[in-house]
XYZ file of C-alpha atoms in Angstrom:
481
model
C 0.009 -0.080 0.077
C 2.898 2.419 0.715
C 4.165 2.016 -2.783
C 0.747 2.721 -4.143
C 0.335 5.768 -1.995
C 3.801 6.918 -3.101
C 3.006 6.491 -6.795
C -0.292 8.521 -6.181
C 1.518 11.298 -4.347
C 4.062 11.560 -7.034
C 1.368 11.761 -9.725
C -0.681 14.336 -7.861
C 2.665 16.456 -7.392
C 2.840 16.874 -11.200
C 1.953 20.427 -12.358
C -0.710 19.349 -14.950
C -2.771 16.357 -16.364
C -1.137 14.848 -19.414
C -2.024 12.485 -22.295
C -1.407 9.600 -19.908
C -2.753 10.951 -16.676
C -6.243 12.207 -15.603
C -7.823 13.156 -12.336
C -11.498 12.669 -11.361
C -13.496 13.290 -8.177
C -16.855 11.404 -8.402
C -17.446 11.311 -12.141
C -18.736 7.922 -13.354
C -19.941 6.816 -16.828
C -20.710 3.251 -17.805
C -19.090 3.803 -21.367
C -17.121 7.044 -20.616
C -14.623 5.089 -18.368
C -14.047 2.702 -21.231
C -13.485 5.469 -23.666
C -10.916 7.084 -21.206
C -9.104 3.812 -20.858
C -8.614 3.699 -24.695
C -7.533 7.378 -24.726
C -5.008 6.928 -21.752
C -3.640 3.776 -23.192
C -2.999 5.385 -26.432
C -1.730 8.597 -24.924
C 0.742 6.615 -22.837
C 2.109 4.879 -26.110
C 2.544 8.279 -27.633
C 4.342 9.690 -24.653
C 6.712 6.742 -24.404
C 5.413 5.612 -21.141
C 4.739 1.969 -19.890
C 1.396 2.924 -18.141
C -1.141 5.539 -17.798
C -3.312 6.444 -14.890
C -6.744 7.672 -14.068
C -7.048 8.659 -10.304
C -10.456 9.331 -8.551
C -10.671 11.456 -5.491
C -8.418 14.271 -6.694
C -9.600 17.751 -8.117
C -8.245 17.994 -11.723
C -7.586 21.767 -11.383
C -5.774 22.143 -7.883
C -4.833 18.526 -7.557
C -6.305 18.700 -3.967
C -7.157 15.308 -2.500
C -10.876 15.368 -2.024
C -11.827 11.580 -1.819
C -14.297 9.718 -3.866
C -17.206 7.363 -3.763
C -16.761 5.760 -7.135
C -17.133 1.942 -6.960
C -15.689 -0.483 -9.679
C -16.987 -3.445 -7.849
C -20.602 -2.905 -8.651
C -22.560 -4.808 -11.322
C -23.725 -3.272 -14.555
C -26.546 -4.965 -16.320
C -26.107 -8.063 -14.143
C -22.332 -8.168 -15.014
C -19.339 -6.987 -12.979
C -18.437 -3.705 -14.140
C -14.699 -4.662 -14.573
C -15.670 -7.605 -16.840
C -17.868 -5.242 -18.990
C -14.901 -3.049 -19.474
C -12.567 -5.743 -20.237
C -14.959 -7.402 -22.715
C -15.390 -4.183 -24.674
C -11.603 -3.272 -24.826
C -9.648 -4.517 -27.876
C -7.046 -5.729 -27.941
C -7.325 -7.011 -24.346
C -6.073 -4.548 -21.755
C -4.764 -5.842 -18.432
C -5.776 -2.689 -16.436
C -5.736 -2.692 -12.601
C -8.039 -1.115 -10.086
C -6.453 -0.286 -6.724
C -8.039 1.370 -3.637
C -6.308 3.193 -0.926
C -6.628 5.974 1.752
C -4.465 9.178 1.792
C -5.069 11.929 4.461
C -7.926 9.832 5.642
C -9.630 10.013 2.201
C -10.665 7.198 -0.209
C -9.027 7.160 -3.572
C -9.293 4.794 -6.492
C -6.552 4.511 -9.080
C -6.880 2.930 -12.599
C -3.414 1.602 -13.848
C -3.675 1.249 -17.776
C -0.973 -0.369 -19.965
C 0.164 1.658 -22.901
C -1.062 0.433 -26.343
C 1.261 -2.051 -28.076
C 1.452 -2.694 -31.675
C -2.052 -1.520 -32.445
C -4.282 1.287 -30.861
C -6.463 0.434 -27.916
C -10.171 0.531 -28.838
C -13.297 0.623 -26.798
C -16.462 -0.709 -28.516
C -14.591 -0.650 -31.762
C -13.928 3.122 -31.496
C -10.328 4.365 -30.893
C -9.945 7.422 -28.527
C -6.975 9.882 -27.923
C -6.045 12.444 -25.367
C -5.324 15.943 -26.719
C -4.340 17.986 -23.974
C -6.916 17.225 -21.156
C -9.599 16.403 -23.649
C -10.768 13.051 -24.635
C -11.518 12.794 -28.440
C -12.192 10.252 -31.275
C -8.953 9.545 -33.005
C -10.788 9.559 -36.482
C -11.238 13.180 -36.026
C -7.630 13.869 -35.898
C -5.700 12.399 -38.912
C -2.557 13.784 -37.971
C -2.620 12.281 -34.488
C -3.611 8.924 -35.993
C -0.544 9.028 -38.226
C 1.587 9.860 -35.102
C 0.112 6.960 -33.137
C 0.540 4.372 -35.758
C 4.062 5.444 -36.404
C 5.022 5.142 -32.746
C 3.260 1.750 -32.334
C 5.338 0.492 -35.476
C 8.482 2.217 -34.967
C 8.721 3.337 -31.292
C 9.058 6.830 -29.866
C 10.879 9.281 -32.231
C 14.185 10.281 -30.787
C 17.039 12.372 -32.226
C 18.823 9.058 -33.223
C 16.060 7.196 -34.946
C 14.604 10.351 -36.612
C 16.267 11.498 -39.955
C 17.426 15.052 -40.389
C 15.322 16.970 -43.200
C 16.183 16.047 -46.814
C 18.046 19.405 -47.298
C 20.372 18.576 -44.310
C 21.797 15.346 -45.639
C 25.116 16.804 -46.932
C 26.831 17.433 -43.610
C 30.497 17.929 -42.553
C 31.907 17.475 -39.026
C 35.337 19.312 -39.094
C 34.488 21.290 -35.827
C 33.319 18.112 -34.099
C 36.805 16.531 -34.712
C 38.596 19.634 -33.645
C 36.448 19.756 -30.342
C 37.116 16.145 -29.608
C 40.896 16.696 -30.436
C 41.003 19.622 -27.832
C 39.667 17.285 -25.291
C 42.494 14.720 -25.975
C 40.063 12.239 -27.736
C 40.773 11.012 -31.300
C 37.742 10.306 -33.528
C 38.361 7.901 -36.241
C 37.019 8.983 -39.645
C 35.997 5.589 -40.634
C 33.883 4.792 -37.514
C 32.739 8.041 -35.851
C 29.356 7.986 -37.504
C 28.577 4.675 -36.050
C 30.251 5.192 -32.776
C 28.282 8.566 -32.222
C 25.287 6.999 -33.723
C 24.752 9.733 -36.279
C 22.862 7.784 -38.756
C 19.333 6.073 -38.966
C 18.949 2.468 -39.679
C 18.607 3.196 -43.516
C 21.960 5.268 -43.537
C 20.564 8.743 -43.351
C 21.878 11.508 -41.087
C 19.669 11.884 -38.172
C 18.868 14.870 -35.972
C 21.911 14.043 -33.669
C 24.197 14.422 -36.738
C 22.546 17.790 -37.486
C 23.128 19.165 -34.076
C 26.868 18.226 -34.120
C 27.410 19.225 -37.747
C 29.609 22.179 -38.960
C 26.586 24.101 -40.286
C 22.851 23.786 -39.485
C 19.739 26.065 -39.374
C 19.146 25.962 -35.657
C 19.503 29.388 -34.022
C 20.831 29.590 -30.519
C 20.356 33.071 -28.991
C 21.003 35.019 -25.903
C 18.526 37.927 -25.806
C 19.258 40.912 -23.542
C 16.315 43.075 -22.411
C 16.472 46.531 -20.995
C 14.133 45.748 -18.135
C 12.526 42.954 -16.176
C 9.997 41.613 -18.847
C 10.124 40.631 -22.588
C 7.911 43.674 -23.154
C 10.926 46.034 -22.485
C 13.151 47.094 -25.167
C 15.403 44.399 -26.533
C 18.889 45.721 -25.796
C 20.899 43.013 -27.954
C 20.791 39.597 -29.286
C 23.694 37.430 -29.348
C 23.574 34.651 -31.905
C 25.686 31.516 -31.312
C 23.764 28.916 -33.259
C 23.634 27.488 -36.818
C 26.736 25.308 -36.053
C 27.904 22.510 -33.842
C 25.921 22.986 -30.516
C 29.044 21.976 -28.489
C 30.646 25.277 -29.447
C 27.335 27.182 -29.079
C 26.990 25.904 -25.544
C 30.725 26.853 -24.725
C 30.051 30.455 -26.054
C 27.025 30.763 -23.928
C 28.931 29.650 -20.850
C 31.697 32.167 -21.689
C 29.050 34.912 -22.014
C 27.641 34.009 -18.535
C 31.193 34.128 -17.119
C 31.798 37.529 -18.699
C 28.757 39.133 -17.201
C 29.180 37.546 -13.754
C 30.818 40.695 -12.536
C 32.578 40.524 -9.129
C 31.116 43.219 -6.680
C 32.872 44.697 -3.679
C 30.660 44.309 -0.741
C 31.362 47.151 1.568
C 28.302 46.684 3.905
C 29.087 46.015 7.588
C 32.835 46.135 6.598
C 35.237 45.430 9.587
C 38.420 44.407 8.084
C 38.592 43.077 4.474
C 35.779 43.769 1.883
C 33.952 40.821 0.516
C 33.862 40.056 -3.212
C 30.343 38.928 -4.163
C 29.585 37.604 -7.851
C 26.421 38.845 -9.654
C 25.145 35.207 -9.573
C 26.132 31.657 -8.724
C 28.072 30.523 -11.817
C 28.016 26.862 -11.007
C 24.187 26.965 -10.957
C 24.189 28.784 -14.263
C 26.540 26.284 -15.787
C 24.400 23.415 -14.540
C 21.225 25.023 -15.870
C 22.758 25.673 -19.413
C 24.341 22.162 -19.452
C 20.958 20.636 -18.525
C 19.191 22.733 -21.215
C 21.283 21.381 -23.943
C 21.268 17.705 -22.846
C 17.380 17.553 -22.030
C 16.123 19.863 -24.701
C 13.589 18.315 -27.028
C 15.588 18.791 -30.223
C 13.209 16.803 -32.485
C 11.372 20.012 -33.347
C 14.722 21.678 -34.141
C 13.952 24.165 -31.454
C 17.069 25.246 -29.339
C 17.221 26.341 -25.732
C 16.546 30.036 -25.187
C 18.477 32.296 -22.811
C 16.967 35.555 -21.812
C 18.927 38.154 -19.735
C 16.862 40.762 -17.881
C 18.166 43.512 -15.495
C 17.359 41.248 -12.441
C 17.846 37.764 -13.646
C 18.782 35.169 -16.378
C 16.113 32.685 -17.655
C 17.154 29.544 -19.320
C 14.498 27.649 -21.162
C 14.544 24.089 -22.585
C 11.662 22.644 -24.668
C 10.012 19.515 -23.445
C 8.885 18.817 -19.882
C 10.042 16.030 -17.600
C 11.562 12.973 -19.334
C 9.939 9.689 -19.872
C 9.473 7.824 -16.532
C 10.722 10.823 -14.559
C 8.782 12.041 -11.584
C 8.966 15.247 -9.781
C 10.643 14.078 -6.555
C 13.291 12.150 -8.690
C 13.913 15.302 -10.739
C 14.566 17.480 -7.749
C 16.618 15.052 -5.919
C 18.918 14.596 -8.822
C 17.823 11.296 -10.210
C 19.331 11.560 -13.738
C 17.152 10.162 -16.523
C 18.374 11.867 -19.703
C 15.806 12.923 -22.272
C 18.501 12.400 -24.957
C 20.511 9.378 -23.836
C 23.013 9.312 -26.568
C 23.590 13.137 -26.465
C 24.113 12.739 -22.745
C 26.630 10.024 -23.286
C 28.662 12.254 -25.610
C 28.545 15.032 -23.104
C 29.784 12.637 -20.572
C 32.618 11.339 -22.861
C 33.737 14.895 -23.501
C 33.827 15.430 -19.658
C 31.298 18.232 -20.143
C 28.955 16.639 -17.630
C 28.831 14.009 -14.957
C 26.203 11.328 -14.595
C 25.981 12.238 -10.873
C 22.747 14.132 -11.004
C 24.245 17.068 -9.105
C 22.771 19.620 -11.583
C 19.363 20.183 -10.295
C 20.363 19.878 -6.644
C 22.990 22.439 -7.236
C 20.468 24.820 -8.611
C 17.923 24.221 -5.992
C 20.551 24.633 -3.303
C 21.565 28.067 -4.696
C 18.234 29.249 -5.449
C 15.332 27.030 -4.074
C 12.784 24.936 -5.888
C 10.966 28.006 -6.988
C 13.755 28.799 -9.378
C 12.847 25.885 -11.647
C 9.389 26.084 -13.342
C 8.274 22.816 -14.953
C 5.411 22.957 -17.678
C 4.097 20.358 -19.981
C 6.199 21.477 -22.864
C 9.111 23.374 -21.280
C 11.276 23.981 -18.284
C 12.492 27.254 -17.285
C 15.393 27.947 -14.663
C 15.754 31.401 -13.343
C 19.063 32.587 -12.057
C 18.407 35.865 -10.012
C 21.113 38.615 -9.761
C 22.504 39.321 -6.331
C 23.148 42.995 -6.865
C 25.153 44.937 -4.071
C 25.513 48.195 -5.683
C 23.419 49.723 -8.529
C 23.532 52.800 -10.393
C 21.005 55.480 -9.299
C 19.805 58.806 -10.861
C 17.504 61.603 -9.873
C 14.635 62.313 -12.169
C 14.016 65.696 -10.791
C 15.540 67.202 -7.549
C 12.555 66.388 -5.475
C 11.583 62.865 -6.963
C 12.592 59.643 -5.337
C 15.691 57.963 -6.667
C 15.060 55.211 -8.893
C 17.271 52.330 -10.519
C 18.478 53.235 -13.867
C 17.677 50.133 -15.695
C 19.748 50.909 -18.766
C 22.918 51.513 -16.594
C 22.199 47.942 -15.177
C 22.112 46.461 -18.634
C 25.180 48.196 -19.547
C 26.973 46.956 -16.482
C 25.739 43.433 -17.297
C 26.715 43.372 -20.893
C 29.934 45.402 -20.626
C 31.288 43.431 -17.701
C 34.759 44.605 -17.841
C 34.491 48.522 -17.808
C 36.396 48.630 -14.660
C 38.949 45.824 -14.816
C 40.020 46.226 -11.009
C 36.501 45.556 -9.864
C 34.495 44.149 -12.671
C 36.286 40.911 -13.323
C 34.472 37.878 -14.085
C 34.564 34.908 -11.711
C 36.893 32.920 -14.022
C 39.271 35.917 -14.406
C 39.415 36.337 -10.706
C 40.304 32.549 -10.404
C 42.966 33.005 -13.058
C 44.471 35.916 -11.079
C 44.353 33.952 -7.849
C 46.074 31.011 -9.646
C 48.832 33.396 -11.087
C 49.454 35.005 -7.690
C 50.215 31.479 -6.281
C 52.207 30.395 -9.319
C 53.499 32.984 -11.853
C 54.789 30.112 -14.019
C 51.666 28.094 -14.408
C 50.663 27.019 -17.937
C 47.349 27.495 -19.579
C 46.707 23.717 -19.526
C 47.463 23.687 -15.860
C 45.049 26.623 -15.304
C 42.347 24.755 -17.234
C 42.703 21.721 -15.007
C 42.903 23.734 -11.893
C 39.902 25.986 -12.575
C 37.820 23.188 -14.338
C 37.019 24.827 -17.659
C 38.146 24.224 -21.322
C 41.624 25.580 -22.237
C 39.933 27.798 -25.035
C 38.117 29.766 -22.324
C 41.367 30.136 -20.341
C 43.094 31.441 -23.509
C 40.107 33.798 -24.296
C 40.030 35.060 -20.567
C 43.772 35.662 -20.359
C 43.628 37.600 -23.609
C 41.015 39.781 -22.219
C 43.172 40.344 -18.955
C 46.160 41.318 -21.099
C 44.035 43.660 -23.202
C 42.722 45.344 -20.103
C 46.353 45.776 -18.669
C 45.647 43.497 -15.737
C 48.323 40.973 -16.541
C 51.420 40.773 -18.976
C 53.945 38.246 -19.984
C 57.541 38.636 -18.828
C 59.859 36.782 -20.968
C 59.285 34.112 -23.652
C 56.430 31.736 -24.081
C 58.475 28.688 -22.873
C 60.510 30.214 -20.028
C 58.732 33.390 -19.115
C 56.220 34.052 -16.358
C 53.079 36.191 -15.813
C 53.020 39.418 -13.799
C 49.874 40.761 -12.299
C 49.917 44.528 -13.177
C 46.966 45.800 -10.982
């Protein structure tokens, strides 16, 4: 009974009903329930789930446990109701009816196996869930095609789905360079098979398109001059249309650049405290998760939006198949794109430790992650110590000048002695410990790619913060200011 109750509580905690999940209170219909079994069974198949569920005793809007008086043990026309349902379902569906109490209230859960091979019908009619509505499948030909395709070929993934016809002439020079920079050699003869870049019929798949030198998938960072998307769009930085590994690195570099270090002089006694604008590790994990778990099938990339008080990182697609809410927040890793996750692991871009979500939650709480049916948004708030103020008129109240905040965010290195990024500060700390340290050693020590070390050191030299004394081989670094 405990496992049943845990299952029900986990399902109730989900933010919505789904194609495979429905909540009822006391509703009962002799044939309507059979139609719902058909719809939920087919919906579970479309969603790649092993089972679907109908739970009585739960409000479908608030998910509040209300209890129910529905009874599956009664007879209908001198026949046990369960037998009536089973007799009219084709093919045979081994649904289960379970009863329990939670919070002293009676609940009933119907567990329905997903359709296999052919759609599940009730009284010779096939039903489907579209959103939270039960519909006859015959009224929606496009859904019928999708269902039949899933039942025949399985759930579409970025591995078994071919890239569009116009994207079958792909090259992968950047991918080879990226692997080489990580010290991993790809073999020209086997890399397509090793990385699973082709469908069973030899066509390039969506995975190949994502990793290719050139694609038509835009990946943008949009910077707004206020706190909503209704405010003026300050700038758009385009990092897409190429191998997503490089795009992700560029976004991480951008986040590092705007993560200015602020001098906290409040309640100062001896030494000032340096405070970053935001928790970079949480940002890093959010971006990483967005790329690994994004629903790339629709060729829609993650979206990064920068406001004056926060960064929002949106990935398409909700929770992964068989992922529940508690497992998600506790760090149980169930990748949406298993093969892409394996590539990230191989390249040491990620760990299969499940630390990403707990890191974000530890920094900013559960409320920083919003889960919807078709997307997940992670919000990284800014921790501003000092903001630029201006007076509108002499007698008016001072207000935060939003444009100055945007300028401070975008132009993160205006004052190099204060506005250093977190990575740049780590580089200076390492140089102060060992002036002869190499860029490879810095990359290992700080835990980022060597190209990012090179870029940040170039910026530090440009700003006059560091300079090289002597030759590249035998010289050392001097911190100027």
